[in-house]
mmCIF file of C-alpha atoms and ligand atoms in Angstrom:
data_model
loop_
_atom_site.group_PDB
_atom_site.id
_atom_site.type_symbol
_atom_site.label_atom_id
_atom_site.label_comp_id
_atom_site.label_asym_id
_atom_site.label_seq_id
_atom_site.Cartn_x
_atom_site.Cartn_y
_atom_site.Cartn_z
ATOM 1 C CA MET A 26 -26.469 9.423 -5.750
ATOM 2 C CA GLU A 27 -24.258 12.232 -5.960
ATOM 3 C CA ILE A 28 -22.861 13.346 -2.371
ATOM 4 C CA ASP A 29 -22.844 16.537 -1.188
ATOM 5 C CA LEU A 30 -18.693 17.722 -1.128
ATOM 6 C CA GLU A 31 -19.296 20.275 1.214
ATOM 7 C CA SER A 32 -21.781 19.085 3.560
ATOM 8 C CA PHE A 33 -20.976 15.391 4.052
ATOM 9 C CA GLU A 34 -19.177 14.211 7.023
ATOM 10 C CA PHE A 35 -17.803 11.433 5.031
ATOM 11 C CA PHE A 36 -15.648 14.305 3.370
ATOM 12 C CA THR A 37 -15.111 17.306 5.288
ATOM 13 C CA PHE A 38 -11.789 15.738 6.367
ATOM 14 C CA ALA A 39 -10.586 16.480 2.972
ATOM 15 C CA LYS A 40 -10.892 20.418 4.022
ATOM 16 C CA LYS A 41 -8.181 19.812 7.600
ATOM 17 C CA LEU A 42 -4.512 19.798 7.511
ATOM 18 C CA ALA A 43 -3.834 16.374 8.339
ATOM 19 C CA THR A 44 -1.018 16.345 11.782
ATOM 20 C CA MET A 45 -1.344 12.379 11.914
ATOM 21 C CA SER A 46 2.272 11.106 11.288
ATOM 22 C CA LEU A 47 2.589 7.988 8.956
ATOM 23 C CA LEU A 48 6.137 5.980 9.018
ATOM 24 C CA THR A 49 5.989 3.979 5.693
ATOM 25 C CA VAL A 50 8.947 1.205 5.446
ATOM 26 C CA GLY A 51 9.098 -0.850 1.942
ATOM 27 C CA THR A 52 11.208 -1.279 -1.168
ATOM 28 C CA VAL A 53 12.060 1.719 -3.387
ATOM 29 C CA ALA A 54 13.201 0.626 -6.943
ATOM 30 C CA PHE A 55 13.683 0.230 -10.514
ATOM 31 C CA ASP A 56 11.205 -2.110 -11.950
ATOM 32 C CA ASP A 57 10.917 -3.435 -15.878
ATOM 33 C CA ILE A 58 7.280 -4.463 -16.547
ATOM 34 C CA LYS A 59 6.080 -6.108 -19.487
ATOM 35 C CA THR A 60 2.280 -6.494 -19.958
ATOM 36 C CA PRO A 61 -0.289 -6.424 -22.992
ATOM 37 C CA PHE A 62 0.044 -2.526 -23.672
ATOM 38 C CA GLY A 63 3.773 -2.033 -23.277
ATOM 39 C CA HIS A 64 7.203 -2.600 -21.641
ATOM 40 C CA ALA A 65 8.528 0.065 -19.253
ATOM 41 C CA GLU A 66 12.294 -0.404 -18.858
ATOM 42 C CA LYS A 67 14.010 0.663 -15.735
ATOM 43 C CA VAL A 68 10.930 2.799 -14.371
ATOM 44 C CA VAL A 69 10.500 3.590 -10.599
ATOM 45 C CA GLY A 70 8.776 1.465 -8.189
ATOM 46 C CA GLY A 71 9.016 -0.218 -5.070
ATOM 47 C CA ALA A 72 6.282 -0.977 -2.378
ATOM 48 C CA CYS A 73 7.356 1.981 -0.302
ATOM 49 C CA THR A 74 7.552 4.532 -3.765
ATOM 50 C CA TYR A 75 3.657 3.559 -4.186
ATOM 51 C CA ALA A 76 2.436 3.834 -0.957
ATOM 52 C CA SER A 77 3.988 6.955 0.274
ATOM 53 C CA TRP A 78 2.659 8.843 -2.842
ATOM 54 C CA SER A 79 -0.988 7.301 -2.437
ATOM 55 C CA ALA A 80 -0.560 8.146 0.967
ATOM 56 C CA SER A 81 0.642 11.584 0.385
ATOM 57 C CA TYR A 82 -2.808 12.228 -0.876
ATOM 58 C CA PHE A 83 -4.524 12.226 2.733
ATOM 59 C CA THR A 84 -1.642 13.281 5.333
ATOM 60 C CA ASN A 85 1.376 15.540 4.759
ATOM 61 C CA ASP A 86 3.371 14.371 7.713
ATOM 62 C CA ILE A 87 4.953 10.925 5.817
ATOM 63 C CA ARG A 88 8.384 9.483 7.456
ATOM 64 C CA LEU A 89 9.568 7.537 4.726
ATOM 65 C CA VAL A 90 12.565 4.488 5.449
ATOM 66 C CA SER A 91 13.829 2.534 2.680
ATOM 67 C CA ILE A 92 17.516 1.992 1.126
ATOM 68 C CA VAL A 93 18.579 3.121 -2.552
ATOM 69 C CA GLY A 94 21.483 3.158 -4.329
ATOM 70 C CA ASP A 95 23.490 5.732 -6.239
ATOM 71 C CA ASP A 96 21.592 5.014 -9.256
ATOM 72 C CA PHE A 97 18.344 6.147 -7.841
ATOM 73 C CA PRO A 98 17.503 9.502 -9.513
ATOM 74 C CA SER A 99 17.455 12.216 -6.880
ATOM 75 C CA ASP A 100 14.577 14.351 -8.831
ATOM 76 C CA GLU A 101 12.074 11.639 -7.752
ATOM 77 C CA ILE A 102 12.909 12.048 -4.276
ATOM 78 C CA ASP A 103 13.045 15.234 -4.823
ATOM 79 C CA LEU A 104 9.790 15.100 -5.914
ATOM 80 C CA LEU A 105 8.602 13.464 -2.831
ATOM 81 C CA HIS A 106 9.791 15.867 -0.655
ATOM 82 C CA LYS A 107 7.220 18.426 -2.726
ATOM 83 C CA ARG A 108 4.407 16.134 -1.531
ATOM 84 C CA GLY A 109 5.240 16.154 1.943
ATOM 85 C CA VAL A 110 7.448 13.049 2.470
ATOM 86 C CA LYS A 111 10.139 13.136 4.549
ATOM 87 C CA THR A 112 13.241 10.739 3.372
ATOM 88 C CA GLU A 113 15.318 11.628 6.401
ATOM 89 C CA GLY A 114 14.829 7.766 6.422
ATOM 90 C CA LEU A 115 16.266 7.001 3.196
ATOM 91 C CA GLU A 116 19.983 5.532 2.792
ATOM 92 C CA ILE A 117 21.272 6.349 0.016
ATOM 93 C CA VAL A 118 24.182 3.544 -0.862
ATOM 94 C CA GLU A 119 27.191 4.949 -3.043
ATOM 95 C CA ASP A 120 28.219 2.503 -5.669
ATOM 96 C CA LYS A 121 25.763 0.046 -5.303
ATOM 97 C CA LYS A 122 22.569 -0.682 -6.800
ATOM 98 C CA SER A 123 19.158 0.144 -6.310
ATOM 99 C CA PHE A 124 16.528 -3.359 -5.643
ATOM 100 C CA PHE A 125 15.409 -4.932 -8.801
ATOM 101 C CA TRP A 126 11.754 -6.369 -9.649
ATOM 102 C CA ALA A 127 11.042 -7.880 -13.069
ATOM 103 C CA GLY A 128 7.959 -8.619 -13.976
ATOM 104 C CA GLU A 129 5.711 -9.673 -16.791
ATOM 105 C CA TYR A 130 1.404 -9.642 -17.083
ATOM 106 C CA HIS A 131 0.009 -11.863 -19.744
ATOM 107 C CA ASP A 132 -3.582 -11.687 -20.955
ATOM 108 C CA ASN A 133 -5.096 -11.926 -17.465
ATOM 109 C CA MET A 134 -3.584 -9.442 -16.036
ATOM 110 C CA ASN A 135 -4.532 -10.696 -12.488
ATOM 111 C CA GLN A 136 -1.431 -12.915 -13.013
ATOM 112 C CA ARG A 137 1.878 -12.297 -13.304
ATOM 113 C CA THR A 138 5.705 -14.031 -13.665
ATOM 114 C CA THR A 139 8.238 -12.863 -11.497
ATOM 115 C CA LEU A 140 11.338 -12.182 -14.400
ATOM 116 C CA ALA A 141 13.689 -10.955 -11.566
ATOM 117 C CA THR A 142 14.199 -9.794 -8.043
ATOM 118 C CA GLU A 143 17.657 -8.516 -7.653
ATOM 119 C CA LEU A 144 18.103 -7.395 -3.878
ATOM 120 C CA ASN A 145 21.318 -5.184 -3.890
ATOM 121 C CA VAL A 146 21.240 -2.971 -1.617
ATOM 122 C CA LEU A 147 18.365 -4.428 0.307
ATOM 123 C CA ALA A 148 20.640 -7.473 1.078
ATOM 124 C CA ASP A 149 22.281 -5.474 3.720
ATOM 125 C CA PHE A 150 19.386 -2.937 5.266
ATOM 126 C CA ASP A 151 19.415 -2.840 8.619
ATOM 127 C CA PRO A 152 17.279 0.257 9.055
ATOM 128 C CA ILE A 153 18.206 3.181 11.731
ATOM 129 C CA LEU A 154 15.085 5.095 11.873
ATOM 130 C CA PRO A 155 15.931 8.422 12.381
ATOM 131 C CA ASN A 156 15.314 9.938 16.318
ATOM 132 C CA SER A 157 12.008 12.338 14.638
ATOM 133 C CA TYR A 158 10.881 8.947 13.189
ATOM 134 C CA LYS A 159 10.396 7.137 16.085
ATOM 135 C CA ASN A 160 7.211 8.543 18.031
ATOM 136 C CA SER A 161 4.595 7.545 14.446
ATOM 137 C CA GLN A 162 1.270 7.305 15.071
ATOM 138 C CA TYR A 163 0.514 5.298 12.441
ATOM 139 C CA ILE A 164 2.813 2.610 10.909
ATOM 140 C CA MET A 165 2.579 1.146 7.511
ATOM 141 C CA LEU A 166 5.192 -1.496 6.837
ATOM 142 C CA GLY A 167 5.098 -2.165 3.438
ATOM 143 C CA ASN A 168 6.005 -5.151 1.339
ATOM 144 C CA LEU A 169 9.596 -5.952 2.235
ATOM 145 C CA THR A 170 11.842 -8.699 3.840
ATOM 146 C CA PRO A 171 9.930 -9.456 7.717
ATOM 147 C CA ALA A 172 13.299 -9.136 9.313
ATOM 148 C CA ILE A 173 13.556 -5.552 8.449
ATOM 149 C CA GLN A 174 9.916 -5.215 9.274
ATOM 150 C CA MET A 175 10.194 -5.967 12.347
ATOM 151 C CA GLN A 176 13.560 -4.171 13.074
ATOM 152 C CA THR A 177 11.877 -0.692 11.966
ATOM 153 C CA LEU A 178 8.622 -1.959 14.526
ATOM 154 C CA LYS A 179 11.417 -2.677 17.257
ATOM 155 C CA GLN A 180 12.697 0.845 17.248
ATOM 156 C CA LEU A 181 9.673 2.977 17.673
ATOM 157 C CA ASN A 182 9.493 4.483 21.273
ATOM 158 C CA GLY A 183 5.720 5.638 20.976
ATOM 159 C CA ASP A 184 2.947 3.523 21.220
ATOM 160 C CA PRO A 185 1.643 3.796 17.756
ATOM 161 C CA LYS A 186 -2.167 3.706 17.146
ATOM 162 C CA LEU A 187 -2.438 1.644 14.748
ATOM 163 C CA VAL A 188 0.390 -0.642 12.256
ATOM 164 C CA VAL A 189 -0.518 -2.245 8.882
ATOM 165 C CA MET A 190 1.774 -4.666 7.071
ATOM 166 C CA ASP A 191 1.767 -5.807 3.559
ATOM 167 C CA THR A 192 3.392 -9.197 2.014
ATOM 168 C CA MET A 193 4.241 -10.934 -0.534
ATOM 169 C CA ASN A 194 4.322 -14.958 -1.582
ATOM 170 C CA PHE A 195 7.963 -14.160 -2.307
ATOM 171 C CA TRP A 196 8.243 -13.657 1.993
ATOM 172 C CA MET A 197 6.067 -16.465 2.145
ATOM 173 C CA ASP A 198 8.789 -18.935 0.605
ATOM 174 C CA VAL A 199 11.917 -17.496 1.363
ATOM 175 C CA ALA A 200 11.141 -16.201 4.952
ATOM 176 C CA MET A 201 7.553 -17.739 6.291
ATOM 177 C CA ASP A 202 8.847 -18.087 10.075
ATOM 178 C CA GLU A 203 10.282 -14.459 10.159
ATOM 179 C CA LEU A 204 6.596 -13.357 8.659
ATOM 180 C CA LYS A 205 4.235 -15.259 11.161
ATOM 181 C CA GLU A 206 6.705 -13.006 14.185
ATOM 182 C CA VAL A 207 5.840 -9.659 12.693
ATOM 183 C CA MET A 208 2.372 -10.454 11.822
ATOM 184 C CA LYS A 209 2.056 -11.293 15.672
ATOM 185 C CA HIS A 210 2.869 -7.279 16.263
ATOM 186 C CA VAL A 211 0.295 -6.197 13.484
ATOM 187 C CA ASP A 212 -2.933 -4.226 13.852
ATOM 188 C CA VAL A 213 -3.944 -4.919 10.218
ATOM 189 C CA ILE A 214 -2.586 -7.138 7.510
ATOM 190 C CA THR A 215 -3.335 -6.713 3.885
ATOM 191 C CA ILE A 216 -2.849 -9.082 1.350
ATOM 192 C CA ASN A 217 -4.250 -10.602 -1.856
ATOM 193 C CA ASP A 218 -6.429 -13.306 -2.342
ATOM 194 C CA GLU A 219 -3.726 -16.283 -3.417
ATOM 195 C CA GLU A 220 -1.605 -15.400 -0.983
ATOM 196 C CA ALA A 221 -4.081 -15.339 1.926
ATOM 197 C CA ARG A 222 -4.882 -19.280 0.823
ATOM 198 C CA GLN A 223 -0.854 -19.765 0.712
ATOM 199 C CA LEU A 224 -0.690 -18.109 4.160
ATOM 200 C CA SER A 225 -3.235 -20.306 5.912
ATOM 201 C CA GLY A 226 -3.555 -23.240 4.105
ATOM 202 C CA GLU A 227 -7.425 -22.348 3.190
ATOM 203 C CA TYR A 228 -9.012 -21.944 -0.058
ATOM 204 C CA ALA A 229 -12.302 -20.311 0.993
ATOM 205 C CA LEU A 230 -11.689 -16.874 1.687
ATOM 206 C CA VAL A 231 -13.748 -16.505 5.214
ATOM 207 C CA SER A 232 -11.549 -19.449 6.589
ATOM 208 C CA ALA A 233 -8.009 -18.371 5.030
ATOM 209 C CA ALA A 234 -9.037 -14.875 6.948
ATOM 210 C CA MET A 235 -9.933 -16.738 10.294
ATOM 211 C CA LYS A 236 -6.790 -18.594 10.043
ATOM 212 C CA ILE A 237 -4.904 -15.302 9.515
ATOM 213 C CA HIS A 238 -6.729 -13.699 12.038
ATOM 214 C CA GLU A 239 -5.585 -16.705 14.843
ATOM 215 C CA MET A 240 -1.801 -15.210 13.518
ATOM 216 C CA GLY A 241 -2.027 -11.892 15.279
ATOM 217 C CA PRO A 242 -4.120 -9.268 13.244
ATOM 218 C CA LYS A 243 -7.534 -8.157 14.304
ATOM 219 C CA PHE A 244 -8.255 -7.161 10.974
ATOM 220 C CA VAL A 245 -7.749 -8.979 8.144
ATOM 221 C CA VAL A 246 -8.022 -7.037 4.440
ATOM 222 C CA ILE A 247 -7.704 -9.644 1.409
ATOM 223 C CA LYS A 248 -7.681 -7.874 -1.867
ATOM 224 C CA LYS A 249 -8.853 -9.441 -4.446
ATOM 225 C CA GLY A 250 -7.258 -7.652 -7.884
ATOM 226 C CA GLU A 251 -9.379 -5.862 -10.362
ATOM 227 C CA HIS A 252 -12.529 -8.109 -8.214
ATOM 228 C CA GLY A 253 -12.682 -5.791 -5.281
ATOM 229 C CA ALA A 254 -11.661 -6.309 -1.818
ATOM 230 C CA LEU A 255 -12.886 -7.870 1.544
ATOM 231 C CA LEU A 256 -12.245 -6.530 5.611
ATOM 232 C CA PHE A 257 -12.780 -8.739 8.221
ATOM 233 C CA SER A 258 -12.506 -8.626 11.742
ATOM 234 C CA GLU A 259 -14.287 -10.361 14.589
ATOM 235 C CA GLY A 260 -16.862 -11.965 12.806
ATOM 236 C CA LYS A 261 -18.194 -8.795 10.539
ATOM 237 C CA ILE A 262 -17.277 -9.058 7.010
ATOM 238 C CA PHE A 263 -17.269 -6.173 4.923
ATOM 239 C CA SER A 264 -16.498 -5.950 0.476
ATOM 240 C CA ALA A 265 -15.634 -3.561 -1.502
ATOM 241 C CA PRO A 266 -16.856 -3.588 -4.586
ATOM 242 C CA ALA A 267 -14.249 -3.664 -7.703
ATOM 243 C CA LEU A 268 -14.927 -0.411 -10.336
ATOM 244 C CA PRO A 269 -14.929 -1.559 -13.879
ATOM 245 C CA MET A 270 -11.922 0.082 -15.649
ATOM 246 C CA ALA A 271 -11.650 1.693 -18.764
ATOM 247 C CA ARG A 272 -7.957 1.750 -19.092
ATOM 248 C CA VAL A 273 -5.908 -0.931 -17.397
ATOM 249 C CA MET A 274 -2.083 -0.532 -18.298
ATOM 250 C CA ASP A 275 -0.018 -1.525 -15.705
ATOM 251 C CA PRO A 276 -1.296 -3.401 -12.225
ATOM 252 C CA THR A 277 2.115 -3.295 -10.524
ATOM 253 C CA GLY A 278 2.203 -1.262 -7.204
ATOM 254 C CA ALA A 279 -1.447 -1.649 -6.988
ATOM 255 C CA GLY A 280 -1.629 -3.422 -3.563
ATOM 256 C CA ASP A 281 1.011 -0.849 -2.179
ATOM 257 C CA THR A 282 -1.108 2.071 -3.571
ATOM 258 C CA PHE A 283 -4.241 0.340 -1.819
ATOM 259 C CA ALA A 284 -2.395 0.175 1.135
ATOM 260 C CA GLY A 285 -1.109 3.672 1.626
ATOM 261 C CA GLY A 286 -4.421 5.290 -0.014
ATOM 262 C CA PHE A 287 -5.868 2.961 3.053
ATOM 263 C CA ILE A 288 -3.672 4.050 6.175
ATOM 264 C CA GLY A 289 -3.269 7.321 4.538
ATOM 265 C CA TYR A 290 -7.484 7.750 4.982
ATOM 266 C CA ILE A 291 -7.416 6.474 8.304
ATOM 267 C CA ALA A 292 -4.385 8.732 9.333
ATOM 268 C CA LYS A 293 -6.355 11.606 8.206
ATOM 269 C CA SER A 294 -9.716 11.024 9.964
ATOM 270 C CA ASP A 295 -7.594 9.478 12.801
ATOM 271 C CA ASP A 296 -10.035 6.704 13.758
ATOM 272 C CA ILE A 297 -9.482 2.792 13.682
ATOM 273 C CA SER A 298 -13.034 1.938 13.785
ATOM 274 C CA PHE A 299 -14.437 -0.471 11.695
ATOM 275 C CA GLU A 300 -16.942 1.537 9.961
ATOM 276 C CA ASN A 301 -14.387 4.105 9.600
ATOM 277 C CA MET A 302 -12.541 1.229 7.793
ATOM 278 C CA LYS A 303 -14.683 0.586 5.451
ATOM 279 C CA ARG A 304 -14.322 3.932 4.169
ATOM 280 C CA ALA A 305 -10.613 3.840 3.609
ATOM 281 C CA ILE A 306 -10.981 0.431 1.841
ATOM 282 C CA ILE A 307 -13.213 2.162 -0.599
ATOM 283 C CA TYR A 308 -10.071 5.280 -0.503
ATOM 284 C CA GLY A 309 -7.448 2.568 -0.627
ATOM 285 C CA SER A 310 -9.724 0.698 -3.816
ATOM 286 C CA VAL A 311 -9.698 4.501 -5.484
ATOM 287 C CA MET A 312 -6.262 5.127 -5.288
ATOM 288 C CA ALA A 313 -5.123 1.728 -6.838
ATOM 289 C CA SER A 314 -7.560 2.338 -9.502
ATOM 290 C CA PHE A 315 -5.634 5.309 -10.700
ATOM 291 C CA CYS A 316 -2.414 3.270 -10.173
ATOM 292 C CA VAL A 317 -3.014 0.995 -13.118
ATOM 293 C CA GLU A 318 -3.975 3.492 -15.901
ATOM 294 C CA GLU A 319 -0.426 4.232 -16.109
ATOM 295 C CA PHE A 320 2.787 2.149 -15.990
ATOM 296 C CA SER A 321 5.002 2.931 -12.541
ATOM 297 C CA ILE A 322 4.051 5.944 -10.254
ATOM 298 C CA GLU A 323 3.069 8.502 -13.497
ATOM 299 C CA LYS A 324 -0.568 8.564 -13.118
ATOM 300 C CA LEU A 325 -0.093 8.670 -8.979
ATOM 301 C CA LYS A 326 1.707 12.093 -9.957
ATOM 302 C CA THR A 327 -1.299 13.653 -11.558
ATOM 303 C CA LEU A 328 -3.391 13.581 -9.147
ATOM 304 C CA ASP A 329 -5.869 16.403 -7.509
ATOM 305 C CA GLU A 330 -8.882 15.804 -4.425
ATOM 306 C CA ASN A 331 -11.126 16.830 -6.982
ATOM 307 C CA GLN A 332 -10.028 13.517 -8.594
ATOM 308 C CA ILE A 333 -10.090 11.631 -5.841
ATOM 309 C CA HIS A 334 -13.611 12.295 -4.876
ATOM 310 C CA ALA A 335 -14.687 11.875 -8.153
ATOM 311 C CA ARG A 336 -14.220 8.442 -8.101
ATOM 312 C CA VAL A 337 -14.837 7.962 -4.690
ATOM 313 C CA ASN A 338 -18.536 9.095 -6.005
ATOM 314 C CA GLN A 339 -18.676 6.361 -8.792
ATOM 315 C CA PHE A 340 -17.331 3.513 -5.803
ATOM 316 C CA VAL A 341 -20.806 4.894 -3.849
ATOM 317 C CA ASP A 342 -22.335 4.653 -7.014
ATOM 318 C CA ILE A 343 -21.810 1.484 -8.600
ATOM 319 C CA ALA A 344 -22.630 0.043 -5.392
ATOM 320 C CA HIS A 345 -25.904 1.834 -4.243
ATOM 321 C CA PHE A 346 -29.108 0.120 -4.008
ATOM 322 C CA ASN A 347 -32.776 0.338 -3.012
ATOM 323 C CA MET A 348 -34.684 -3.003 -1.231
HETATM 324 P P1 AMP B 13 2.837 -5.192 -6.154
HETATM 325 O O1 AMP B 13 2.233 -4.885 -7.414
HETATM 326 O O2 AMP B 13 2.016 -4.555 -5.588
HETATM 327 O O3 AMP B 13 2.925 -5.968 -5.630
HETATM 328 O O4 AMP B 13 3.872 -4.121 -5.725
HETATM 329 C C1 AMP B 13 4.825 -4.118 -6.770
HETATM 330 C C2 AMP B 13 6.142 -3.386 -6.205
HETATM 331 O O5 AMP B 13 6.476 -3.991 -5.154
HETATM 332 C C3 AMP B 13 6.591 -3.305 -7.411
HETATM 333 O O6 AMP B 13 7.775 -2.069 -7.789
HETATM 334 C C4 AMP B 13 8.472 -3.530 -6.675
HETATM 335 O O7 AMP B 13 9.583 -2.606 -6.950
HETATM 336 C C5 AMP B 13 8.090 -4.399 -5.562
HETATM 337 N N1 AMP B 13 8.161 -5.587 -5.285
HETATM 338 C C6 AMP B 13 8.721 -6.910 -6.006
HETATM 339 N N2 AMP B 13 9.186 -7.589 -5.580
HETATM 340 C C7 AMP B 13 9.563 -7.578 -3.973
HETATM 341 C C8 AMP B 13 9.372 -8.071 -3.063
HETATM 342 N N3 AMP B 13 10.161 -9.197 -3.105
HETATM 343 N N4 AMP B 13 9.582 -7.310 -1.703
HETATM 344 C C9 AMP B 13 9.221 -5.866 -1.870
HETATM 345 N N5 AMP B 13 9.385 -5.314 -2.662
HETATM 346 C C10 AMP B 13 8.900 -5.975 -3.960
#
């Protein structure tokens, strides 16, 4: 099924210049990544980096909050500026190192081993939101210390339209109570299947989503790696397909890229209904499918709207059938 990009309401948003503001907070980092296809040493990574690059294809008012050391390349920050990402909220600390993470994927690329997590500048991060960020309408609490996610929320003086949070098992292991506190203040949580099981103590994903829902978020998005994603809200379920991929080099950042595409699409369309979130899940999945094709953020730097729409069409095609 081919979609006419000119006439279909679904895509008309692409013609509009987005004015909705999106605040992204999370790590901006260096990664060392080993996959069966190669080894990328000291490449740019971080949840906020992936989410911001991904969202930049949907909205041109992104307000980034993070911290790096003076080892972080300034040309990478310039590239973000060119994508409409404001970095007034990016603290650069002299004589300190950026957050560093090393991971290795084995033959099953759905599973990885964390080899190192060096907090470095993140250990003392106490984000101060610039005044110009405080009225942001859409908030993406990227994967980060729950205390910092909370600290960010507390400084907002407007009433955001939607707060989305991402997290990971690392924070469940070291800061579960703080994580649960943040969950009370968000509308949407994006989490992978294993993490949903760990957080809820339930194996079946429907039961896990119900338990997580009771902890606060009205919408629960469960990412299943290369097997698609699920959206749960008040008894409703949407299952997004997985796109069979021809090339997977490095799954790092796929979750953050998904989250950035998800909230970027919602900010652009300015519609927080369940129906629109289904579309947002597809856009998030599309952005994640690009992310995994190259190491680090390399693929995300090269995209354009036509490529994104073509891949949305592929998603529509593979999930469509007549009864
Ligand atoms: P993902 O593959 O979506 O889980 O995201 C991987 C990215 O998250 C990498 O670029 C890392 O720099 C970053 N990362 C890894 N561990 C953490 C952590 N504990 N907190 C925040 N960001 C992390």
